[in-house]
JSON list of C-alpha atoms in Angstrom, two decimals:
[
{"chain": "A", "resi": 1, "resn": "UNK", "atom": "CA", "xyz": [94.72, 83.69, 163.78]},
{"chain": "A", "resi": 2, "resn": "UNK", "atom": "CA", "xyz": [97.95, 83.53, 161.32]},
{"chain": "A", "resi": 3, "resn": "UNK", "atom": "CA", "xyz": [97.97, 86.56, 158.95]},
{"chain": "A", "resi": 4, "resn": "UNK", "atom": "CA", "xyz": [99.47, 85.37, 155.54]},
{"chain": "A", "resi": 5, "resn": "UNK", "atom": "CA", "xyz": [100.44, 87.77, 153.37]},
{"chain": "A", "resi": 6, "resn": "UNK", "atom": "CA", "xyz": [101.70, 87.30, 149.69]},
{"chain": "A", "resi": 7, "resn": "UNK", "atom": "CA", "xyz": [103.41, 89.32, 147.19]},
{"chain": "A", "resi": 8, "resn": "UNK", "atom": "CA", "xyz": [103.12, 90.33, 144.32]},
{"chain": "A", "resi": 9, "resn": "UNK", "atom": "CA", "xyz": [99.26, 90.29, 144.29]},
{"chain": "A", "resi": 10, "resn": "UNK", "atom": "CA", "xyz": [99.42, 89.94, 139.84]},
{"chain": "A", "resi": 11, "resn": "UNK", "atom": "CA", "xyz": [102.47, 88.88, 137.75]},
{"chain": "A", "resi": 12, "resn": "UNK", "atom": "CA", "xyz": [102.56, 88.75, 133.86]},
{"chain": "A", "resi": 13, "resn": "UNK", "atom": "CA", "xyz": [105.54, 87.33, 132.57]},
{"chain": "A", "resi": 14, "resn": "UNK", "atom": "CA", "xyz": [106.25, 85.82, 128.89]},
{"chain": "A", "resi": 15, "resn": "UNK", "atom": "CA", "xyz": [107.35, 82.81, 128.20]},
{"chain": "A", "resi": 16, "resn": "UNK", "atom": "CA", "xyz": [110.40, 81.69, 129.60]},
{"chain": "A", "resi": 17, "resn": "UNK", "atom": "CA", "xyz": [110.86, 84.48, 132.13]},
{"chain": "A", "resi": 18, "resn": "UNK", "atom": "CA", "xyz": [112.02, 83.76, 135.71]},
{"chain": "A", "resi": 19, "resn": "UNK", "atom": "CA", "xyz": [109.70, 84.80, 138.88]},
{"chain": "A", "resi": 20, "resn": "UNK", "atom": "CA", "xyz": [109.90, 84.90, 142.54]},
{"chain": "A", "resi": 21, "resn": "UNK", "atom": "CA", "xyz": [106.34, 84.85, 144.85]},
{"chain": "A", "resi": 22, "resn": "UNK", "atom": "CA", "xyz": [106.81, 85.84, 148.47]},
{"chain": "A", "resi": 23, "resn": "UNK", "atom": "CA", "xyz": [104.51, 84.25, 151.66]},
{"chain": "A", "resi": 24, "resn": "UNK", "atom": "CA", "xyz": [104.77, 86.24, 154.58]},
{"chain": "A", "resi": 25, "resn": "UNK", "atom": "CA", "xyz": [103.17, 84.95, 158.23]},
{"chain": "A", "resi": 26, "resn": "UNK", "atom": "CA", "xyz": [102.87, 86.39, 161.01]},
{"chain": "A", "resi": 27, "resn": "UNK", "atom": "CA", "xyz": [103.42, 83.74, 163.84]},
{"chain": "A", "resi": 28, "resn": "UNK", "atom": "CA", "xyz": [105.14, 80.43, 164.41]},
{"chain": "A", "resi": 29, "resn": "UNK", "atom": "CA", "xyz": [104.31, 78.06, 161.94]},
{"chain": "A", "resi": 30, "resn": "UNK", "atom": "CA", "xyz": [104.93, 74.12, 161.66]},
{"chain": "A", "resi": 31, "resn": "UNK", "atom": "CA", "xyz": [103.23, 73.28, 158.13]},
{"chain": "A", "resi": 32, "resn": "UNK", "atom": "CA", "xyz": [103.67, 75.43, 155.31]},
{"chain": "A", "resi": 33, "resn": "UNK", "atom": "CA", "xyz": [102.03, 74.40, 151.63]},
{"chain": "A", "resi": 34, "resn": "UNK", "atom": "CA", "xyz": [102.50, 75.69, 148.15]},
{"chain": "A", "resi": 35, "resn": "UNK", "atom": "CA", "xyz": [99.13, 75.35, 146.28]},
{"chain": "A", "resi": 36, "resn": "UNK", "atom": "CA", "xyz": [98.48, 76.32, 142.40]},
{"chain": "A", "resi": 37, "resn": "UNK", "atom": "CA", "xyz": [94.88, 76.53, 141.42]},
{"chain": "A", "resi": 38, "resn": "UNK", "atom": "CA", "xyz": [94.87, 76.09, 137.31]},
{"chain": "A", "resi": 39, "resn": "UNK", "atom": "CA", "xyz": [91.79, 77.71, 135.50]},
{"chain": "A", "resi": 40, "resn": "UNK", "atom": "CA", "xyz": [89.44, 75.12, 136.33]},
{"chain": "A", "resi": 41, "resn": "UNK", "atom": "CA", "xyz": [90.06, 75.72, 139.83]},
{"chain": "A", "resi": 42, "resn": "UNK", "atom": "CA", "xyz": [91.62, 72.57, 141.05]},
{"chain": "A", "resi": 43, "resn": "UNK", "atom": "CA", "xyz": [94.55, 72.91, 143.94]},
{"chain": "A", "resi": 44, "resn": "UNK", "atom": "CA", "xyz": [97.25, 71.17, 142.94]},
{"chain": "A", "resi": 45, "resn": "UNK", "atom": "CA", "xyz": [99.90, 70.16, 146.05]},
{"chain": "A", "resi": 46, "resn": "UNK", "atom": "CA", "xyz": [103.39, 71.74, 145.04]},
{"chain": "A", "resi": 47, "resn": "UNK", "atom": "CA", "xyz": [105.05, 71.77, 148.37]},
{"chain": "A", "resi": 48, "resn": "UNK", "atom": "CA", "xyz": [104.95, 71.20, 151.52]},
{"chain": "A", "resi": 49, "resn": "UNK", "atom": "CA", "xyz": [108.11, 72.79, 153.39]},
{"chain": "A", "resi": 50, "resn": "UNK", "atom": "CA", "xyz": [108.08, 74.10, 157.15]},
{"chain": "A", "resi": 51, "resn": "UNK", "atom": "CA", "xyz": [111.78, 74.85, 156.41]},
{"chain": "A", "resi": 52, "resn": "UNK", "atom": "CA", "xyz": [114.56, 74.18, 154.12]},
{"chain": "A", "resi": 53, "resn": "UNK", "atom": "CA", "xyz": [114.47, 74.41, 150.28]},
{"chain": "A", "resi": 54, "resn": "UNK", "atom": "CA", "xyz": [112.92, 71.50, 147.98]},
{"chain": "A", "resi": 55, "resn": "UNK", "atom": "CA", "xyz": [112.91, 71.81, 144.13]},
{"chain": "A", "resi": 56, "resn": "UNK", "atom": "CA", "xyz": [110.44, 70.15, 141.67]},
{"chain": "A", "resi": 57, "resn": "UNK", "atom": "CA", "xyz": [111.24, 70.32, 137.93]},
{"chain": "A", "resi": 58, "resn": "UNK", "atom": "CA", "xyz": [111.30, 73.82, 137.24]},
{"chain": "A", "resi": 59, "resn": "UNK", "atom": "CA", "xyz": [109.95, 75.09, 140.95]},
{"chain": "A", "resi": 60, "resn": "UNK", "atom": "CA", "xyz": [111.40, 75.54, 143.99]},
{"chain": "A", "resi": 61, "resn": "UNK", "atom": "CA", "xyz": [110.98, 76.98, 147.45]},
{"chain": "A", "resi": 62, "resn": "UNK", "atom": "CA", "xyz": [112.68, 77.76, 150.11]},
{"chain": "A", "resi": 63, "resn": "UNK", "atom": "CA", "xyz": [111.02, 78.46, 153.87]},
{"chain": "A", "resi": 64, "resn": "UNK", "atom": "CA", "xyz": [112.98, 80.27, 156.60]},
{"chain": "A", "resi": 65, "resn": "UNK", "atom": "CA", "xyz": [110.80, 79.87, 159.26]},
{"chain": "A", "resi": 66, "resn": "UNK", "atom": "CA", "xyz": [113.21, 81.53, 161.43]},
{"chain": "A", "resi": 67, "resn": "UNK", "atom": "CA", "xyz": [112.34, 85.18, 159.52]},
{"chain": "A", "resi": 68, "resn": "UNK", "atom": "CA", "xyz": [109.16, 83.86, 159.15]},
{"chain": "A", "resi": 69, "resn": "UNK", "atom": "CA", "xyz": [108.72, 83.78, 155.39]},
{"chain": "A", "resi": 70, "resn": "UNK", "atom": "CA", "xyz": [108.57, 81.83, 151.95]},
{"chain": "A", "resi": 71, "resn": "UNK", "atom": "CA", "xyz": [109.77, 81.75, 148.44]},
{"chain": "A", "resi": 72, "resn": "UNK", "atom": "CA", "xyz": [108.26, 79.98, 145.48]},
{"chain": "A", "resi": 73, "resn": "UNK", "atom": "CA", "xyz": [110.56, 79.88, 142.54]},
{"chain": "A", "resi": 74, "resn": "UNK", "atom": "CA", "xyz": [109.41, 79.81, 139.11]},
{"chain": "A", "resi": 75, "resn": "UNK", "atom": "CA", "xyz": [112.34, 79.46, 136.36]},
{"chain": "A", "resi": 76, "resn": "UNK", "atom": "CA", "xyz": [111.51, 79.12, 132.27]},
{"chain": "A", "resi": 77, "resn": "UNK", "atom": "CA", "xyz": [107.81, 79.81, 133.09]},
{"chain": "A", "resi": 78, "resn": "UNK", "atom": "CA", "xyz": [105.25, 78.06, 130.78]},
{"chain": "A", "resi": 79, "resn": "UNK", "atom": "CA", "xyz": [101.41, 79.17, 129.85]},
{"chain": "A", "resi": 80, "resn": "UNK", "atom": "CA", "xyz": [100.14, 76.21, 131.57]},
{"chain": "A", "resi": 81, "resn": "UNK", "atom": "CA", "xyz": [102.29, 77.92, 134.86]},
{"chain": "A", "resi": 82, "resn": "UNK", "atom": "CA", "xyz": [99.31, 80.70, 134.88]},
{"chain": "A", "resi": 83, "resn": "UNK", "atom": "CA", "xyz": [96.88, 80.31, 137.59]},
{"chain": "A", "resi": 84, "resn": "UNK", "atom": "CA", "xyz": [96.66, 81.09, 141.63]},
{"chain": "A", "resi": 85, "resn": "UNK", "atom": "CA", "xyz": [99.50, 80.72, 143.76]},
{"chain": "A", "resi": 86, "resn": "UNK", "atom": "CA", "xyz": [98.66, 80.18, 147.13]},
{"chain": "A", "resi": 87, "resn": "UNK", "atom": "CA", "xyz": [100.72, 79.73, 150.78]},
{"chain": "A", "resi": 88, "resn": "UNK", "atom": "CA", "xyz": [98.93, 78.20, 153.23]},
{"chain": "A", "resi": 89, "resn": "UNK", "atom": "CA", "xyz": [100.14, 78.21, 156.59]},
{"chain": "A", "resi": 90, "resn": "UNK", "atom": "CA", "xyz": [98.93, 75.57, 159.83]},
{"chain": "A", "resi": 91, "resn": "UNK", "atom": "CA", "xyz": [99.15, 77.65, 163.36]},
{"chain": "A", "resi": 92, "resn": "UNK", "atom": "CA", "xyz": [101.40, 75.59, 165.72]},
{"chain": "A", "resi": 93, "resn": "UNK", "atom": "CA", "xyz": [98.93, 76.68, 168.55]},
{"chain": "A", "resi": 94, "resn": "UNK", "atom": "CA", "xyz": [95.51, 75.84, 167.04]},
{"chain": "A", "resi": 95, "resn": "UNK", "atom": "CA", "xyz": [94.02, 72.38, 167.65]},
{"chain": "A", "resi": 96, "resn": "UNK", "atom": "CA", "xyz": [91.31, 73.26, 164.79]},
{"chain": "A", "resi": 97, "resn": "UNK", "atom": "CA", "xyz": [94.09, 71.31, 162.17]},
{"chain": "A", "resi": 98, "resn": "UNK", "atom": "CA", "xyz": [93.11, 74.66, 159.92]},
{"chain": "A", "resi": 99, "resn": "UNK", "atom": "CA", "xyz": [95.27, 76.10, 157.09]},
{"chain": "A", "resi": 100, "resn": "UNK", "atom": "CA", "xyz": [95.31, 79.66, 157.09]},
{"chain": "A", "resi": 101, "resn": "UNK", "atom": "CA", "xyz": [95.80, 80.97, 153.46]},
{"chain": "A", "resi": 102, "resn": "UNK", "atom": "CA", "xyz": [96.99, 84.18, 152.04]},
{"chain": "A", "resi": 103, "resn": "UNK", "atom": "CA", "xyz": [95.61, 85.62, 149.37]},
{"chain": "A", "resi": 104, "resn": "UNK", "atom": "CA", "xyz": [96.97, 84.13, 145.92]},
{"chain": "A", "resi": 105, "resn": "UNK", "atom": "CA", "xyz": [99.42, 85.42, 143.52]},
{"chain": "A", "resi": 106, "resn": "UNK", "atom": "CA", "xyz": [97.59, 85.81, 140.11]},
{"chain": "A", "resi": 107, "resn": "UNK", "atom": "CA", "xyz": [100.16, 84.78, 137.50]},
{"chain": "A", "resi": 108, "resn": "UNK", "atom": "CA", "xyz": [99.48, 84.70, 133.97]},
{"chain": "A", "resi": 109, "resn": "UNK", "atom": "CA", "xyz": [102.41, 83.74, 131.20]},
{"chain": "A", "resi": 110, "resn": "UNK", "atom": "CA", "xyz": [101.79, 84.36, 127.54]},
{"chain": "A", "resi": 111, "resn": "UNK", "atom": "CA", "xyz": [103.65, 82.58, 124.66]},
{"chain": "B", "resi": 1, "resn": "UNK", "atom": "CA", "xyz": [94.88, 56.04, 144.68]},
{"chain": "B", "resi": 2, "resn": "UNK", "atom": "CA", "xyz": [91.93, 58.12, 143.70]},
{"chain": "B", "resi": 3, "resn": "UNK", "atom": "CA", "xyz": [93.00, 60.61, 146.83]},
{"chain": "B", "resi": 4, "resn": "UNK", "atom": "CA", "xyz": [90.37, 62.75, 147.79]},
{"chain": "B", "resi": 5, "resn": "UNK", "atom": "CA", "xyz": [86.92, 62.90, 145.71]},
{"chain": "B", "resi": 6, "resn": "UNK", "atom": "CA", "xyz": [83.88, 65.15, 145.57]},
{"chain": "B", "resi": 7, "resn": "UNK", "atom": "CA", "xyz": [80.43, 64.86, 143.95]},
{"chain": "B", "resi": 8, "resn": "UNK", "atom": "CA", "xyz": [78.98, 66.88, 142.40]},
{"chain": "B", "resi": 9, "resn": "UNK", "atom": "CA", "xyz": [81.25, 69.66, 140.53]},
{"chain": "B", "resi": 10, "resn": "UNK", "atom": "CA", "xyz": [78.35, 71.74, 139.94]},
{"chain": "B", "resi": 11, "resn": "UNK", "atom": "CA", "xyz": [74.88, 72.13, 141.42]},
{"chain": "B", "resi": 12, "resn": "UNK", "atom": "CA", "xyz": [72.54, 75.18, 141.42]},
{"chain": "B", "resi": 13, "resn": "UNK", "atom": "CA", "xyz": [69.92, 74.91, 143.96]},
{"chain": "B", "resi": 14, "resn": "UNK", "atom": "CA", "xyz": [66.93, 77.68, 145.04]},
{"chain": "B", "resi": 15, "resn": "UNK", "atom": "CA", "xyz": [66.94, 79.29, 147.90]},
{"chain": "B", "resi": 16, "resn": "UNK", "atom": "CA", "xyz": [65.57, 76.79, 150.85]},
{"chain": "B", "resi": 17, "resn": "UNK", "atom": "CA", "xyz": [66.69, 73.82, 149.34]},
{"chain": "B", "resi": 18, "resn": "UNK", "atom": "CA", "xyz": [68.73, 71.16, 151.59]},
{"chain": "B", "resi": 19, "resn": "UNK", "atom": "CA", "xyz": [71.59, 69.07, 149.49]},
{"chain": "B", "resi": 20, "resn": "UNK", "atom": "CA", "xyz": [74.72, 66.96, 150.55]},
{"chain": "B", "resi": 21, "resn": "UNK", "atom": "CA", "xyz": [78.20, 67.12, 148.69]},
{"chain": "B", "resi": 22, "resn": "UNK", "atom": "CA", "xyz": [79.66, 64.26, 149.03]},
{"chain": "B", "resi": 23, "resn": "UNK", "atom": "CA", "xyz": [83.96, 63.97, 150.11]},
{"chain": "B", "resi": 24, "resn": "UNK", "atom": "CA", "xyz": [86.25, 60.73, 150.15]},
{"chain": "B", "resi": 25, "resn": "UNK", "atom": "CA", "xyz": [89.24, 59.72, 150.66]},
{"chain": "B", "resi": 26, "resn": "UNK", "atom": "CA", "xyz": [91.13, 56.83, 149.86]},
{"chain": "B", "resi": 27, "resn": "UNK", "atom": "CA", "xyz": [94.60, 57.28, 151.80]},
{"chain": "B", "resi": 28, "resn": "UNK", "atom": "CA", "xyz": [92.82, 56.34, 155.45]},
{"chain": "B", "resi": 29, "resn": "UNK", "atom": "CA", "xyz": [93.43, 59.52, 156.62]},
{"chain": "B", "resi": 30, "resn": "UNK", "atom": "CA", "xyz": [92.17, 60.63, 160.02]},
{"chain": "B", "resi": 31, "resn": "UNK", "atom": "CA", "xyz": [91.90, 64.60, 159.81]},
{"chain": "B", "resi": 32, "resn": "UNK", "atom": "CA", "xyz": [88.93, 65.81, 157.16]},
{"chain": "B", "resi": 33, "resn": "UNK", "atom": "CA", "xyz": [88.20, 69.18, 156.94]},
{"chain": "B", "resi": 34, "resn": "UNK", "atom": "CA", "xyz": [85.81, 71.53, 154.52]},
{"chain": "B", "resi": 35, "resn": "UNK", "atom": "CA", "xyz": [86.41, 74.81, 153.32]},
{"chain": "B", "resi": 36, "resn": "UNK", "atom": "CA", "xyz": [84.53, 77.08, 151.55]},
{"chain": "B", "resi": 37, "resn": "UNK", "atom": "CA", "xyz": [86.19, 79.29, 148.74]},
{"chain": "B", "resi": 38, "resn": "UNK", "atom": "CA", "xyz": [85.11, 83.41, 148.04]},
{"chain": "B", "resi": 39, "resn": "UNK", "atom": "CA", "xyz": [86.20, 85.71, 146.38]},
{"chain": "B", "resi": 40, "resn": "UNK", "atom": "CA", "xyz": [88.15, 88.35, 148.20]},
{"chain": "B", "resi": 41, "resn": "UNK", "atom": "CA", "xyz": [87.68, 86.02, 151.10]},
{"chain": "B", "resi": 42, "resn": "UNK", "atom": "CA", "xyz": [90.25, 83.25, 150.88]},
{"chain": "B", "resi": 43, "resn": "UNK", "atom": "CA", "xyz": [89.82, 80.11, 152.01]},
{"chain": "B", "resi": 44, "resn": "UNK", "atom": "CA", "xyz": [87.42, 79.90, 155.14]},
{"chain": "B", "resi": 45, "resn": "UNK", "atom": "CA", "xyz": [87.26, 76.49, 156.96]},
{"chain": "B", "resi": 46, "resn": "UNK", "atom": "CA", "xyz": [83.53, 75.61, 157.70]},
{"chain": "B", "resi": 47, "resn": "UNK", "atom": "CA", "xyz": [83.85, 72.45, 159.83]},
{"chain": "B", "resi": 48, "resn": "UNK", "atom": "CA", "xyz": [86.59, 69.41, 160.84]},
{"chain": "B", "resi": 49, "resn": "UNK", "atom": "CA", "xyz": [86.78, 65.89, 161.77]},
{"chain": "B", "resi": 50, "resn": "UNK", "atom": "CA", "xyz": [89.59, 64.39, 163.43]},
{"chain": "B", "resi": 51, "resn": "UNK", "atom": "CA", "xyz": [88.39, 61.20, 163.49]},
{"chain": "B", "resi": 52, "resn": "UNK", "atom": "CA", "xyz": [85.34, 58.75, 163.03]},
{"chain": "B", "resi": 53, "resn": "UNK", "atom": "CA", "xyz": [82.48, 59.64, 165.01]},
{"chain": "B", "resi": 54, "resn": "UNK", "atom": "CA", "xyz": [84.25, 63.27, 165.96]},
{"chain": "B", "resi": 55, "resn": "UNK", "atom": "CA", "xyz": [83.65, 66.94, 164.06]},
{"chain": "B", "resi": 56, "resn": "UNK", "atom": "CA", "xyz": [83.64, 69.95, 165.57]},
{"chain": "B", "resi": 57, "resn": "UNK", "atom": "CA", "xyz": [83.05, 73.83, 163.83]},
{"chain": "B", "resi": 58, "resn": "UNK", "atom": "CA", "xyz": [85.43, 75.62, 162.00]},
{"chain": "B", "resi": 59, "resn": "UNK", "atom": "CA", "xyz": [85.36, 79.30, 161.18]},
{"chain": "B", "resi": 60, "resn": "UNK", "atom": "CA", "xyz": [82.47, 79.72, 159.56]},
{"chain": "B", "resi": 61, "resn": "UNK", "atom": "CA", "xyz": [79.99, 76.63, 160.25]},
{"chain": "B", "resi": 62, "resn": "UNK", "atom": "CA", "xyz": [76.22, 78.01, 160.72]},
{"chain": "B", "resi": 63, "resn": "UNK", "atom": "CA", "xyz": [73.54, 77.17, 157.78]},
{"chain": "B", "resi": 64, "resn": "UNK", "atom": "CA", "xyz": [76.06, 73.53, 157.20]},
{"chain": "B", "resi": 65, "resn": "UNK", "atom": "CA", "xyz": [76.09, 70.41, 159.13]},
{"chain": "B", "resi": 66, "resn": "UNK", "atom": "CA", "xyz": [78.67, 67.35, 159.14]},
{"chain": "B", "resi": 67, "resn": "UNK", "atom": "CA", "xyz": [78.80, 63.89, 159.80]},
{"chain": "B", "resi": 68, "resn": "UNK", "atom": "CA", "xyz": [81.97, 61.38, 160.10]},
{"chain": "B", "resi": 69, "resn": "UNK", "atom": "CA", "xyz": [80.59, 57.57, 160.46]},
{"chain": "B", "resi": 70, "resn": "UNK", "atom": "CA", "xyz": [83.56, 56.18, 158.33]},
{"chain": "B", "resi": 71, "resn": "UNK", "atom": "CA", "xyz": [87.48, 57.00, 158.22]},
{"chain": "B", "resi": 72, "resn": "UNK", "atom": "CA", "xyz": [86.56, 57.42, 154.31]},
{"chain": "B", "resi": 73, "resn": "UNK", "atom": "CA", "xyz": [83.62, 59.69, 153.99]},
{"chain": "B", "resi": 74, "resn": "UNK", "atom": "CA", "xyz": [83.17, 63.14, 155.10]},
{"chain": "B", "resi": 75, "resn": "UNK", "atom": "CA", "xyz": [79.91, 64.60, 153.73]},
{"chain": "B", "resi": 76, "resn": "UNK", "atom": "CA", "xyz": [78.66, 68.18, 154.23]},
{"chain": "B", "resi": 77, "resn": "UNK", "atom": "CA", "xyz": [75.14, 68.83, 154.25]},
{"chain": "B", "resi": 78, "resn": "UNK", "atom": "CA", "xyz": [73.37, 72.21, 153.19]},
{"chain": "B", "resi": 79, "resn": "UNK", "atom": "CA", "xyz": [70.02, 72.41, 155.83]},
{"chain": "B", "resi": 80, "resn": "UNK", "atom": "CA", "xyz": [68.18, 75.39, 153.90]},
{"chain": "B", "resi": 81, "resn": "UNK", "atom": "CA", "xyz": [70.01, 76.89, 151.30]},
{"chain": "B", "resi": 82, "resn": "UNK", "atom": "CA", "xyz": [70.88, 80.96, 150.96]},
{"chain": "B", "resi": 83, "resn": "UNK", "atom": "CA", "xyz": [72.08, 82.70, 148.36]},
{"chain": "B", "resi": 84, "resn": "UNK", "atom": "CA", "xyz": [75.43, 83.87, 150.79]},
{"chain": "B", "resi": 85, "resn": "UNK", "atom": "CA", "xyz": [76.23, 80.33, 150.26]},
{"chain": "B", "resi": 86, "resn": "UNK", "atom": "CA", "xyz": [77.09, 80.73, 146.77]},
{"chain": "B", "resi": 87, "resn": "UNK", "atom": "CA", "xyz": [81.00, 79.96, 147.05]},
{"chain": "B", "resi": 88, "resn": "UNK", "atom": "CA", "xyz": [82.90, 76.71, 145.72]},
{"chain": "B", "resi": 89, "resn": "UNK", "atom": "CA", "xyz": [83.64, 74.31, 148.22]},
{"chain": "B", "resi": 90, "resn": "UNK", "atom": "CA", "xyz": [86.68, 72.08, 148.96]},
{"chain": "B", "resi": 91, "resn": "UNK", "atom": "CA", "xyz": [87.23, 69.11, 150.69]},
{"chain": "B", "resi": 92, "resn": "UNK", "atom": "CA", "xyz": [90.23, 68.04, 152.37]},
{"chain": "B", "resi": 93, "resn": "UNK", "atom": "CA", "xyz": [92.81, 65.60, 154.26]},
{"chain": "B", "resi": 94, "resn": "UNK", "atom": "CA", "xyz": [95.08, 64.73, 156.10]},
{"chain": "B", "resi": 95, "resn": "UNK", "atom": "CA", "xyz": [97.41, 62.33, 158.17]},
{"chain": "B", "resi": 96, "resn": "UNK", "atom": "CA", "xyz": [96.27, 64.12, 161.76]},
{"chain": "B", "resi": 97, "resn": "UNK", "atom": "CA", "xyz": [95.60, 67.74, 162.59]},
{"chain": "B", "resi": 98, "resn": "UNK", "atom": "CA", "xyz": [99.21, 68.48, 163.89]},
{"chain": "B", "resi": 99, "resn": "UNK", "atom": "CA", "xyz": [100.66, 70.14, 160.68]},
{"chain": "B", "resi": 100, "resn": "UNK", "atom": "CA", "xyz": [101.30, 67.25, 157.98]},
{"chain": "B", "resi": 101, "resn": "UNK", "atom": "CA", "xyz": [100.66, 67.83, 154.13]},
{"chain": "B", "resi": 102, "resn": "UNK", "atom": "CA", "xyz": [97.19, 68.29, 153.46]},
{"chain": "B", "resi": 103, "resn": "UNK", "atom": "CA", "xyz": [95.37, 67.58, 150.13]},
{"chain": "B", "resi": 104, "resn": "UNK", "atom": "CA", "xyz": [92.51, 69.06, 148.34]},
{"chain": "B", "resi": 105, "resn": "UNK", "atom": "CA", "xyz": [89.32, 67.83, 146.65]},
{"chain": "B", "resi": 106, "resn": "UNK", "atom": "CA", "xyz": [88.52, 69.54, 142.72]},
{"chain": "B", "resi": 107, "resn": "UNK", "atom": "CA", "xyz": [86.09, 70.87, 144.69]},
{"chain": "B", "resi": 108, "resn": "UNK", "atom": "CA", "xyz": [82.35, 72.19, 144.21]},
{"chain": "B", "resi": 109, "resn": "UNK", "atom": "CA", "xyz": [80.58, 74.97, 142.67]},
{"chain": "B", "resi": 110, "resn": "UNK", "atom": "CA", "xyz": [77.32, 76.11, 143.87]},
{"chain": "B", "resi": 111, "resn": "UNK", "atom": "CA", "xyz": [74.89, 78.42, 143.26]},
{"chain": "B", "resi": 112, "resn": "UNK", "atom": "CA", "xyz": [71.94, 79.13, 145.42]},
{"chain": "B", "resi": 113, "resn": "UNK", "atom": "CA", "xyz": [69.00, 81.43, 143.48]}
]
């Protein structure tokens, strides 16, 4: 299958501060997903973007599915930002309908 | 819309024990699918639907079982609980199984003793 991989594994950032996340995969993809899971574990949809760039409020992210990567933008980062970022990735050859996810970015934002 | 509901959010069971967790959606979405959540492991899809009346196995599906009799319901059923199937478990949906958005249940936690 698709190997996802994301970077950085951990972030701590204050208040305010700016971050980047990086989703690398390994294949051709044609679904690509942003998920944040908040302490109580829920995943909450923040994009969905085979290609292109879409912004939300104070996220963004941009695919180039070309290079075969993602970006998730976080700008004036909040505590209620901390959490699990995840990429998740749908195989253009599978018939399963699976997402394949990488491994999470742990981000946590104090005041 | 309600989107996609689970029951229960937490259950502990002991080892042998059979229990459903119940998944529905509300958006009449054809593709269901359940994963199960570990750490260090990812996400892991366990079994998929693509339709009413169809499922098949997903990556890790032995020890669950699945049934699809309506577009809205997608239950997964535990036959004889282990403790490796300790893990939180996620349902979710879809428009089809050819790449569009897919969203998650809250999910449930379960512990087998």
């Amino acid at each position: 299958g698709i190997q996802v991989e994301q970077s950085p594994p951990d972030l701590i950032l204050q208040e305010g501060a700016n971050s980047t996340l990086r989703c690398n995969f390994s294949d051709s993809v044609n679904n690509l997903q942003w998920f944040h899971q908040n302490p109580w574990g829920q995943l909450i949809n923040l994009f969905y973007i085979p290609s292109g760039t879409k912004q939300n409020g104070r996220l963004s992210a941009t695919t180039v599915a070309t290079e075969r990567y993602s970006l998730l933008y976080i700008s004036s980062s909040q505590t209620t930002d901390s959490g699990v970022y995840f990429c998740a990735v749908y195989d253009r050859g599978s018939t399963l309908g699976r997402l394949y996810f990488g491994r999470g970015t742990q981000l946590t934002v104090w005041p | 819309n309600a989107g996609v509901t689970q029951t229960p959010k937490f259950q502990v069971l002991k080892t042998g024990q059979s229990m459903t967790l119940q998944c529905a959606q509300d958006m009449n979405h054809e593709y269901m699918s359940w994963y199960r959540q570990d750490p260090g492991m990812g996400l892991r899809l366990i079994h998929y639907s693509v339709g009413a009346g169809i499922t098949d196995q997903g990556e890790v599906p032995n020890g669950y079982n699945v049934s699809r009799s309506t577009t809205e319901d997608f239950p997964l059923r535990l036959l004889s609980a282990a403790p490796s199937q300790t893990s939180v478990y996620f349902c979710a949906s879809s428009s089809d199984f050819r790449g569009n958005e897919q969203f998650f249940g809250p999910g449930t936690r379960l512990t087998v003793l």
